[in-house]
PDB file of C-alpha atoms in Angstrom:
ATOM      1  CA  MET Q   1       8.317  14.207  93.963  1.00  0.00           C
ATOM      2  CA  SER Q   2       6.706  10.878  94.671  1.00  0.00           C
ATOM      3  CA  LEU Q   3       7.019   7.849  92.453  1.00  0.00           C
ATOM      4  CA  ARG Q   4       3.294   8.131  91.584  1.00  0.00           C
ATOM      5  CA  GLU Q   5       3.813  11.689  90.363  1.00  0.00           C
ATOM      6  CA  ASP Q   6       6.830  10.602  88.314  1.00  0.00           C
ATOM      7  CA  PHE Q   7       4.789   7.912  86.600  1.00  0.00           C
ATOM      8  CA  LYS Q   8       2.025  10.422  86.049  1.00  0.00           C
ATOM      9  CA  ASP Q   9       4.399  12.781  84.264  1.00  0.00           C
ATOM     10  CA  ILE Q  10       5.748   9.921  82.197  1.00  0.00           C
ATOM     11  CA  GLY Q  11       2.155   8.920  81.316  1.00  0.00           C
ATOM     12  CA  TYR Q  12       1.403  12.462  80.134  1.00  0.00           C
ATOM     13  CA  GLU Q  13       4.617  12.535  78.094  1.00  0.00           C
ATOM     14  CA  MET Q  14       3.870   9.170  76.535  1.00  0.00           C
ATOM     15  CA  ALA Q  15       0.312  10.266  75.696  1.00  0.00           C
ATOM     16  CA  ARG Q  16       1.630  13.452  74.111  1.00  0.00           C
ATOM     17  CA  PHE Q  17       4.216  11.470  72.126  1.00  0.00           C
ATOM     18  CA  VAL Q  18       1.530   9.050  70.940  1.00  0.00           C
ATOM     19  CA  ASP Q  19      -0.732  11.911  69.939  1.00  0.00           C
ATOM     20  CA  GLN Q  20       2.119  13.480  67.938  1.00  0.00           C
ATOM     21  CA  GLU Q  21       2.888  10.204  66.179  1.00  0.00           C
ATOM     22  CA  ILE Q  22      -0.799   9.629  65.433  1.00  0.00           C
ATOM     23  CA  GLU Q  23      -1.012  13.140  63.968  1.00  0.00           C
ATOM     24  CA  LYS Q  24       2.044  12.468  61.811  1.00  0.00           C
ATOM     25  CA  ILE Q  25       0.530   9.197  60.638  1.00  0.00           C
ATOM     26  CA  ARG Q  26      -2.774  10.962  59.932  1.00  0.00           C
ATOM     27  CA  ILE Q  27      -1.038  13.724  57.938  1.00  0.00           C
ATOM     28  CA  GLN Q  28       1.062  11.187  56.042  1.00  0.00           C
ATOM     29  CA  GLY Q  29      -2.031   9.047  55.413  1.00  0.00           C
ATOM     30  CA  GLU Q  30      -4.019  12.006  54.144  1.00  0.00           C
ATOM     31  CA  ALA Q  31      -1.096  13.021  51.904  1.00  0.00           C
ATOM     32  CA  GLN Q  32      -0.842   9.499  50.524  1.00  0.00           C
ATOM     33  CA  ILE Q  33      -4.596   9.279  50.013  1.00  0.00           C
ATOM     34  CA  LYS Q  34      -4.539  12.650  48.265  1.00  0.00           C
ATOM     35  CA  ALA Q  35      -1.624  11.544  46.076  1.00  0.00           C
ATOM     36  CA  ILE Q  36      -3.456   8.317  45.219  1.00  0.00           C
ATOM     37  CA  GLN Q  37      -6.625  10.260  44.445  1.00  0.00           C
ATOM     38  CA  GLU Q  38      -4.713  12.676  42.243  1.00  0.00           C
ATOM     39  CA  GLU Q  39      -2.993   9.763  40.486  1.00  0.00           C
ATOM     40  CA  ILE Q  40      -6.345   8.058  39.914  1.00  0.00           C
ATOM     41  CA  GLU Q  41      -7.887  11.317  38.704  1.00  0.00           C
ATOM     42  CA  GLN Q  42      -4.966  11.904  36.318  1.00  0.00           C
ATOM     43  CA  LYS Q  43      -5.252   8.356  35.023  1.00  0.00           C
ATOM     44  CA  ILE Q  44      -8.992   8.746  34.508  1.00  0.00           C
ATOM     45  CA  LYS Q  45      -8.402  12.103  32.818  1.00  0.00           C
ATOM     46  CA  HIS Q  46      -5.616  10.620  30.703  1.00  0.00           C
ATOM     47  CA  ASP Q  47      -7.769   7.667  29.688  1.00  0.00           C
ATOM     48  CA  THR Q  48     -10.715   9.962  29.006  1.00  0.00           C
ATOM     49  CA  LEU Q  49      -8.581  12.231  26.800  1.00  0.00           C
ATOM     50  CA  LYS Q  50      -7.129   9.181  25.122  1.00  0.00           C
ATOM     51  CA  MET Q  51     -10.622   7.903  24.362  1.00  0.00           C
ATOM     52  CA  GLU Q  52     -11.660  11.394  23.257  1.00  0.00           C
ATOM     53  CA  LEU Q  53      -8.658  11.657  20.923  1.00  0.00           C
ATOM     54  CA  LYS Q  54      -9.324   8.178  19.585  1.00  0.00           C
ATOM     55  CA  SER Q  55     -12.935   9.167  18.931  1.00  0.00           C
ATOM     56  CA  ILE Q  56     -11.829  12.412  17.265  1.00  0.00           C
ATOM     57  CA  GLN Q  57      -9.236  10.615  15.138  1.00  0.00           C
ATOM     58  CA  LYS Q  58     -11.854   8.075  14.092  1.00  0.00           C
ATOM     59  CA  LYS Q  59     -14.194  10.869  13.049  1.00  0.00           C
ATOM     60  CA  GLN Q  60     -11.330  12.686  11.313  1.00  0.00           C
ATOM     61  CA  PHE Q  61     -10.427   9.501   9.451  1.00  0.00           C
ATOM     62  CA  GLU Q  62     -14.032   9.176   8.313  1.00  0.00           C
ATOM     63  CA  LEU Q  63     -14.051  12.811   7.170  1.00  0.00           C
ATOM     64  CA  ASN Q  64     -10.756  12.374   5.341  1.00  0.00           C
ATOM     65  CA  LYS Q  65     -12.100   9.266   3.599  1.00  0.00           C
ATOM     66  CA  ILE Q  66     -15.239  11.147   2.551  1.00  0.00           C
ATOM     67  CA  GLU Q  67     -13.007  13.957   1.287  1.00  0.00           C
ATOM     68  CA  SER Q  68     -10.766  11.518  -0.600  1.00  0.00           C
ATOM     69  CA  ASP Q  69     -13.750   9.701  -2.127  1.00  0.00           C
ATOM     70  CA  LYS Q  70     -15.227  13.025  -3.198  1.00  0.00           C
ATOM     71  CA  ILE Q  71     -11.959  14.074  -4.849  1.00  0.00           C
ATOM     72  CA  THR Q  72     -11.773  10.724  -6.654  1.00  0.00           C
ATOM     73  CA  GLU Q  73     -15.355  11.188  -7.832  1.00  0.00           C
ATOM     74  CA  ILE Q  74     -14.584  14.708  -9.066  1.00  0.00           C
ATOM     75  CA  ASN Q  75     -11.474  13.541 -10.939  1.00  0.00           C
ATOM     76  CA  GLN Q  76     -13.418  10.648 -12.471  1.00  0.00           C
ATOM     77  CA  THR Q  77     -16.076  13.084 -13.675  1.00  0.00           C
ATOM     78  CA  ILE Q  78     -13.381  15.386 -15.065  1.00  0.00           C
ATOM     79  CA  ALA Q  79     -11.697  12.468 -16.882  1.00  0.00           C
ATOM     80  CA  GLU Q  80     -14.998  11.351 -18.401  1.00  0.00           C
ATOM     81  CA  LYS Q  81     -15.811  14.921 -19.394  1.00  0.00           C
ATOM     82  CA  LYS Q  82     -12.397  15.349 -20.974  1.00  0.00           C
ATOM     83  CA  VAL Q  83     -12.710  12.124 -23.005  1.00  0.00           C
ATOM     84  CA  LYS Q  84     -16.197  13.129 -24.161  1.00  0.00           C
ATOM     85  CA  CYS Q  85     -15.025  16.610 -25.128  1.00  0.00           C
ATOM     86  CA  ILE Q  86     -12.096  15.196 -27.118  1.00  0.00           C
ATOM     87  CA  SER Q  87     -14.439  12.733 -28.826  1.00  0.00           C
ATOM     88  CA  ASP Q  88     -16.939  15.514 -29.634  1.00  0.00           C
ATOM     89  CA  PHE Q  89     -14.105  17.728 -30.869  1.00  0.00           C
ATOM     90  CA  LEU Q  90     -12.821  15.003 -33.209  1.00  0.00           C
ATOM     91  CA  LYS Q  91     -16.302  14.432 -34.604  1.00  0.00           C
ATOM     92  CA  LEU Q  92     -16.711  18.144 -35.269  1.00  0.00           C
ATOM     93  CA  LEU Q  93     -13.232  18.244 -36.801  1.00  0.00           C
ATOM     94  CA  GLN Q  94     -14.102  15.424 -39.204  1.00  0.00           C
ATOM     95  CA  LEU Q  95     -17.352  17.140 -40.163  1.00  0.00           C
ATOM     96  CA  GLU Q  96     -15.508  20.397 -40.820  1.00  0.00           C
ATOM     97  CA  ILE Q  97     -12.841  18.654 -42.905  1.00  0.00           C
ATOM     98  CA  ARG Q  98     -15.476  16.729 -44.877  1.00  0.00           C
ATOM     99  CA  LYS Q  99     -17.285  19.994 -45.524  1.00  0.00           C
ATOM    100  CA  ARG Q 100     -14.105  21.485 -46.984  1.00  0.00           C
ATOM    101  CA  ILE Q 101     -13.486  18.334 -49.015  1.00  0.00           C
ATOM    102  CA  HIS Q 102     -16.949  18.638 -50.586  1.00  0.00           C
ATOM    103  CA  GLU Q 103     -16.138  22.188 -51.588  1.00  0.00           C
ATOM    104  CA  LYS Q 104     -12.768  21.269 -53.151  1.00  0.00           C
ATOM    105  CA  LYS Q 105     -12.831  17.568 -54.060  1.00  0.00           C
ATOM    106  CA  ASP Q 106     -10.173  17.807 -56.760  1.00  0.00           C
ATOM    107  CA  LEU Q 107      -7.703  19.523 -54.439  1.00  0.00           C
ATOM    108  CA  TYR Q 108      -8.360  16.823 -51.852  1.00  0.00           C
ATOM    109  CA  MET Q 109      -7.670  14.071 -54.412  1.00  0.00           C
ATOM    110  CA  TYR Q 110      -4.379  15.722 -55.361  1.00  0.00           C
ATOM    111  CA  PHE Q 111      -3.528  15.986 -51.680  1.00  0.00           C
ATOM    112  CA  LEU Q 112      -4.063  12.225 -51.306  1.00  0.00           C
ATOM    113  CA  ILE Q 113      -2.041  11.502 -54.445  1.00  0.00           C
ATOM    114  CA  GLU Q 114       0.867  13.580 -53.139  1.00  0.00           C
ATOM    115  CA  LYS Q 115       0.666  11.770 -49.813  1.00  0.00           C
ATOM    116  CA  ILE Q 116       0.647   8.334 -51.444  1.00  0.00           C
ATOM    117  CA  GLN Q 117       3.564   9.303 -53.708  1.00  0.00           C
ATOM    118  CA  SER Q 118       5.592  10.120 -50.572  1.00  0.00           C
ATOM    119  CA  PHE Q 119       5.326   6.426 -49.676  1.00  0.00           C
ATOM    120  CA  THR Q 120       6.272   5.054 -53.129  1.00  0.00           C
ATOM    121  CA  PRO Q 121      10.007   4.641 -52.268  1.00  0.00           C
ATOM    122  CA  LEU Q 122       8.873   2.029 -49.739  1.00  0.00           C
ATOM    123  CA  ILE Q 123       6.574   0.242 -52.168  1.00  0.00           C
ATOM    124  CA  GLN Q 124       8.229  -2.421 -54.328  1.00  0.00           C
ATOM    125  CA  ASN Q 125       5.386  -4.879 -54.817  1.00  0.00           C
ATOM    126  CA  ASN Q 126       1.663  -4.795 -55.584  1.00  0.00           C
ATOM    127  CA  VAL Q 127      -0.523  -2.942 -53.074  1.00  0.00           C
ATOM    128  CA  THR Q 128      -4.169  -2.039 -52.583  1.00  0.00           C
ATOM    129  CA  ILE Q 129      -5.493   1.391 -51.628  1.00  0.00           C
ATOM    130  CA  HIS Q 130      -8.536   1.567 -49.348  1.00  0.00           C
ATOM    131  CA  PHE Q 131     -10.793   4.648 -49.146  1.00  0.00           C
ATOM    132  CA  ASN Q 132     -14.010   5.446 -47.347  1.00  0.00           C
ATOM    133  CA  LYS Q 133     -17.195   5.055 -49.392  1.00  0.00           C
ATOM    134  CA  GLU Q 134     -17.490   8.693 -50.503  1.00  0.00           C
ATOM    135  CA  ASP Q 135     -13.808   9.065 -51.460  1.00  0.00           C
ATOM    136  CA  LEU Q 136     -13.829   5.682 -53.200  1.00  0.00           C
ATOM    137  CA  GLU Q 137     -16.611   6.747 -55.570  1.00  0.00           C
ATOM    138  CA  TYR Q 138     -14.931  10.026 -56.414  1.00  0.00           C
ATOM    139  CA  ALA Q 139     -11.422   8.498 -56.775  1.00  0.00           C
ATOM    140  CA  LYS Q 140     -12.726   6.193 -59.539  1.00  0.00           C
ATOM    141  CA  LYS Q 141     -14.301   9.141 -61.383  1.00  0.00           C
ATOM    142  CA  PHE Q 142     -11.141  11.158 -60.860  1.00  0.00           C
ATOM    143  CA  GLN Q 143      -8.983   8.418 -62.455  1.00  0.00           C
ATOM    144  CA  PHE Q 144      -6.908   8.395 -59.297  1.00  0.00           C
ATOM    145  CA  LEU Q 145      -4.530   5.576 -60.288  1.00  0.00           C
ATOM    146  CA  GLU Q 146      -3.519   7.258 -63.544  1.00  0.00           C
ATOM    147  CA  LYS Q 147      -2.123  10.202 -61.595  1.00  0.00           C
ATOM    148  CA  LEU Q 148       0.120   8.215 -59.233  1.00  0.00           C
ATOM    149  CA  GLY Q 149       3.205   8.387 -61.442  1.00  0.00           C
ATOM    150  CA  GLU Q 150       5.750   5.772 -62.512  1.00  0.00           C
ATOM    151  CA  LYS Q 151       4.705   3.154 -59.955  1.00  0.00           C
ATOM    152  CA  LYS Q 152       0.998   3.415 -60.728  1.00  0.00           C
ATOM    153  CA  ASP Q 153       0.915  -0.154 -62.065  1.00  0.00           C
ATOM    154  CA  LEU Q 154       1.701  -1.453 -58.579  1.00  0.00           C
ATOM    155  CA  PHE Q 155      -1.515   0.083 -57.225  1.00  0.00           C
ATOM    156  CA  GLU Q 156      -5.124  -0.974 -57.305  1.00  0.00           C
ATOM    157  CA  ILE Q 157      -8.136   0.437 -55.506  1.00  0.00           C
ATOM    158  CA  SER Q 158     -10.238  -1.839 -53.282  1.00  0.00           C
ATOM    159  CA  ASP Q 159     -13.956  -1.898 -53.998  1.00  0.00           C
ATOM    160  CA  GLU Q 160     -14.581  -2.446 -50.292  1.00  0.00           C
ATOM    161  CA  PRO Q 161     -14.733   0.888 -48.410  1.00  0.00           C
ATOM    162  CA  ILE Q 162     -13.209   1.243 -44.970  1.00  0.00           C
ATOM    163  CA  GLU Q 163     -14.601   3.020 -41.903  1.00  0.00           C
ATOM    164  CA  THR Q 164     -12.699   6.271 -41.816  1.00  0.00           C
ATOM    165  CA  GLY Q 165     -13.727   9.865 -42.254  1.00  0.00           C
ATOM    166  CA  ILE Q 166     -10.585  11.002 -44.018  1.00  0.00           C
ATOM    167  CA  GLY Q 167      -7.456   9.547 -45.585  1.00  0.00           C
ATOM    168  CA  PHE Q 168      -6.553   6.121 -46.870  1.00  0.00           C
ATOM    169  CA  LYS Q 169      -4.929   2.811 -45.995  1.00  0.00           C
ATOM    170  CA  ILE Q 170      -2.462   0.897 -48.168  1.00  0.00           C
ATOM    171  CA  THR Q 171      -2.001  -2.853 -47.720  1.00  0.00           C
ATOM    172  CA  SER Q 172       0.576  -4.956 -49.537  1.00  0.00           C
ATOM    173  CA  ASN Q 173      -1.000  -7.841 -51.425  1.00  0.00           C
ATOM    174  CA  ASP Q 174       1.406 -10.257 -49.764  1.00  0.00           C
ATOM    175  CA  ARG Q 175       0.250  -8.771 -46.412  1.00  0.00           C
ATOM    176  CA  GLU Q 176       3.773  -7.907 -45.316  1.00  0.00           C
ATOM    177  CA  TYR Q 177       2.910  -4.351 -44.317  1.00  0.00           C
ATOM    178  CA  ILE Q 178       0.148  -1.774 -43.936  1.00  0.00           C
ATOM    179  CA  ILE Q 179       0.470   1.980 -44.382  1.00  0.00           C
ATOM    180  CA  ASP Q 180      -2.264   3.574 -42.325  1.00  0.00           C
ATOM    181  CA  ASN Q 181      -2.954   7.208 -43.144  1.00  0.00           C
ATOM    182  CA  THR Q 182      -6.567   7.300 -41.979  1.00  0.00           C
ATOM    183  CA  PHE Q 183      -8.010   9.991 -39.739  1.00  0.00           C
ATOM    184  CA  ASP Q 184      -7.851   7.707 -36.687  1.00  0.00           C
ATOM    185  CA  ALA Q 185      -4.163   6.954 -37.312  1.00  0.00           C
ATOM    186  CA  MET Q 186      -3.364  10.646 -37.720  1.00  0.00           C
ATOM    187  CA  VAL Q 187      -5.249  11.454 -34.510  1.00  0.00           C
ATOM    188  CA  GLU Q 188      -3.405   8.714 -32.616  1.00  0.00           C
ATOM    189  CA  LYS Q 189      -0.072  10.319 -33.474  1.00  0.00           C
ATOM    190  CA  HIS Q 190      -1.184  13.613 -31.979  1.00  0.00           C
ATOM    191  CA  TYR Q 191      -3.567  12.349 -29.308  1.00  0.00           C
ATOM    192  CA  GLN Q 192      -1.154  13.002 -26.453  1.00  0.00           C
ATOM    193  CA  ASP Q 193      -0.715  16.634 -27.541  1.00  0.00           C
ATOM    194  CA  LEU Q 194      -4.491  16.883 -27.803  1.00  0.00           C
ATOM    195  CA  GLU Q 195      -4.908  15.507 -24.275  1.00  0.00           C
ATOM    196  CA  ILE Q 196      -2.389  18.038 -22.940  1.00  0.00           C
ATOM    197  CA  ARG Q 197      -4.336  20.882 -24.541  1.00  0.00           C
ATOM    198  CA  PHE Q 198      -7.580  19.628 -23.045  1.00  0.00           C
ATOM    199  CA  MET Q 199      -5.857  19.088 -19.694  1.00  0.00           C
ATOM    200  CA  LYS Q 200      -5.426  22.860 -19.477  1.00  0.00           C
ATOM    201  CA  ILE Q 201      -9.204  23.128 -19.750  1.00  0.00           C
ATOM    202  CA  PHE Q 202      -9.901  20.207 -17.405  1.00  0.00           C
ATOM    203  CA  PRO Q 203      -7.023  19.991 -14.899  1.00  0.00           C
ATOM    204  CA  VAL Q 204      -6.843  17.240 -12.320  1.00  0.00           C
ATOM    205  CA  PHE Q 205      -8.506  18.403  -9.101  1.00  0.00           C
ATOM    206  CA  GLU Q 206      -5.950  18.619  -6.329  1.00  0.00           C
ATOM    207  CA  VAL Q 207      -6.558  19.406  -2.679  1.00  0.00           C
ATOM    208  CA  ASN Q 208      -4.127  21.994  -1.442  1.00  0.00           C
ATOM    209  CA  ILE Q 209      -5.914  22.495   1.878  1.00  0.00           C
ATOM    210  CA  LEU Q 210      -5.325  20.792   5.207  1.00  0.00           C
ATOM    211  CA  ASN Q 211      -7.350  17.695   5.886  1.00  0.00           C
ATOM    212  CA  ALA Q 212      -9.667  17.425   8.890  1.00  0.00           C
ATOM    213  CA  MET Q 213      -7.023  16.014  11.235  1.00  0.00           C
ATOM    214  CA  GLU Q 214      -4.453  18.650  10.268  1.00  0.00           C
ATOM    215  CA  ILE Q 215      -6.969  21.471  10.693  1.00  0.00           C
ATOM    216  CA  ASP Q 216      -7.899  20.255  14.208  1.00  0.00           C
ATOM    217  CA  LYS Q 217      -4.262  19.945  15.227  1.00  0.00           C
ATOM    218  CA  GLU Q 218      -3.464  23.386  13.834  1.00  0.00           C
ATOM    219  CA  LYS Q 219      -6.324  24.952  15.809  1.00  0.00           C
ATOM    220  CA  HIS Q 220      -6.092  22.837  18.957  1.00  0.00           C
ATOM    221  CA  GLY Q 221      -2.486  21.616  18.901  1.00  0.00           C
ATOM    222  CA  LYS Q 222      -1.960  22.772  22.478  1.00  0.00           C
ATOM    223  CA  ALA Q 223      -4.920  20.801  23.765  1.00  0.00           C
ATOM    224  CA  LYS Q 224      -4.101  18.170  26.336  1.00  0.00           C
ATOM    225  CA  ARG Q 225      -5.256  15.369  24.073  1.00  0.00           C
ATOM    226  CA  TYR Q 226      -2.226  16.072  21.854  1.00  0.00           C
ATOM    227  CA  GLU Q 227       0.110  15.617  24.808  1.00  0.00           C
ATOM    228  CA  ILE Q 228      -0.776  11.917  25.020  1.00  0.00           C
TER     229      ILE Q 228
END
């Protein structure tokens, strides 16, 4: 074999080697480009899902706020309704009691006398009894003070009526104490019990359902946006 032929064989071998290396580089380059493309695509997808989730969460937050505001509005309406119903009930109660008083005025006067006598152990000085206008007029005709017993001389009846539907108020003349047995005072003692009774009619509105965000996650919890 001549030297020229030897060089020719070497040239072919070198060309083949170069072609193989170029092919390797091409394959590696394509693999790298593909990996970069996939990475870019994943990042774009990730960012897109992230933006989508952010948009969804924003909308869910808005829905939850609307839901919360609506619940607050409902509870406010319920509270106002409850207060009005209690107020209406108390007015009707006073009217009913006054109706019964009109039918049995003497029994009502004796009821008041018995109630005042229950306070006499506490009364050691001069006091004034205050009635509403209607009871005041009848108490004077009924000779109310004469029926109060051994401490009757400590009592006098005020000519100035007070604003109450039922009952009386006793004030010491030295202004050391007041015994309030008016309708409002009696109601105040039992107002909490009254509220509890009305609460059974008008309970506070509670939401025992999932909110918008929880519903979406329950239905679509396996969605890719929840993997972020």
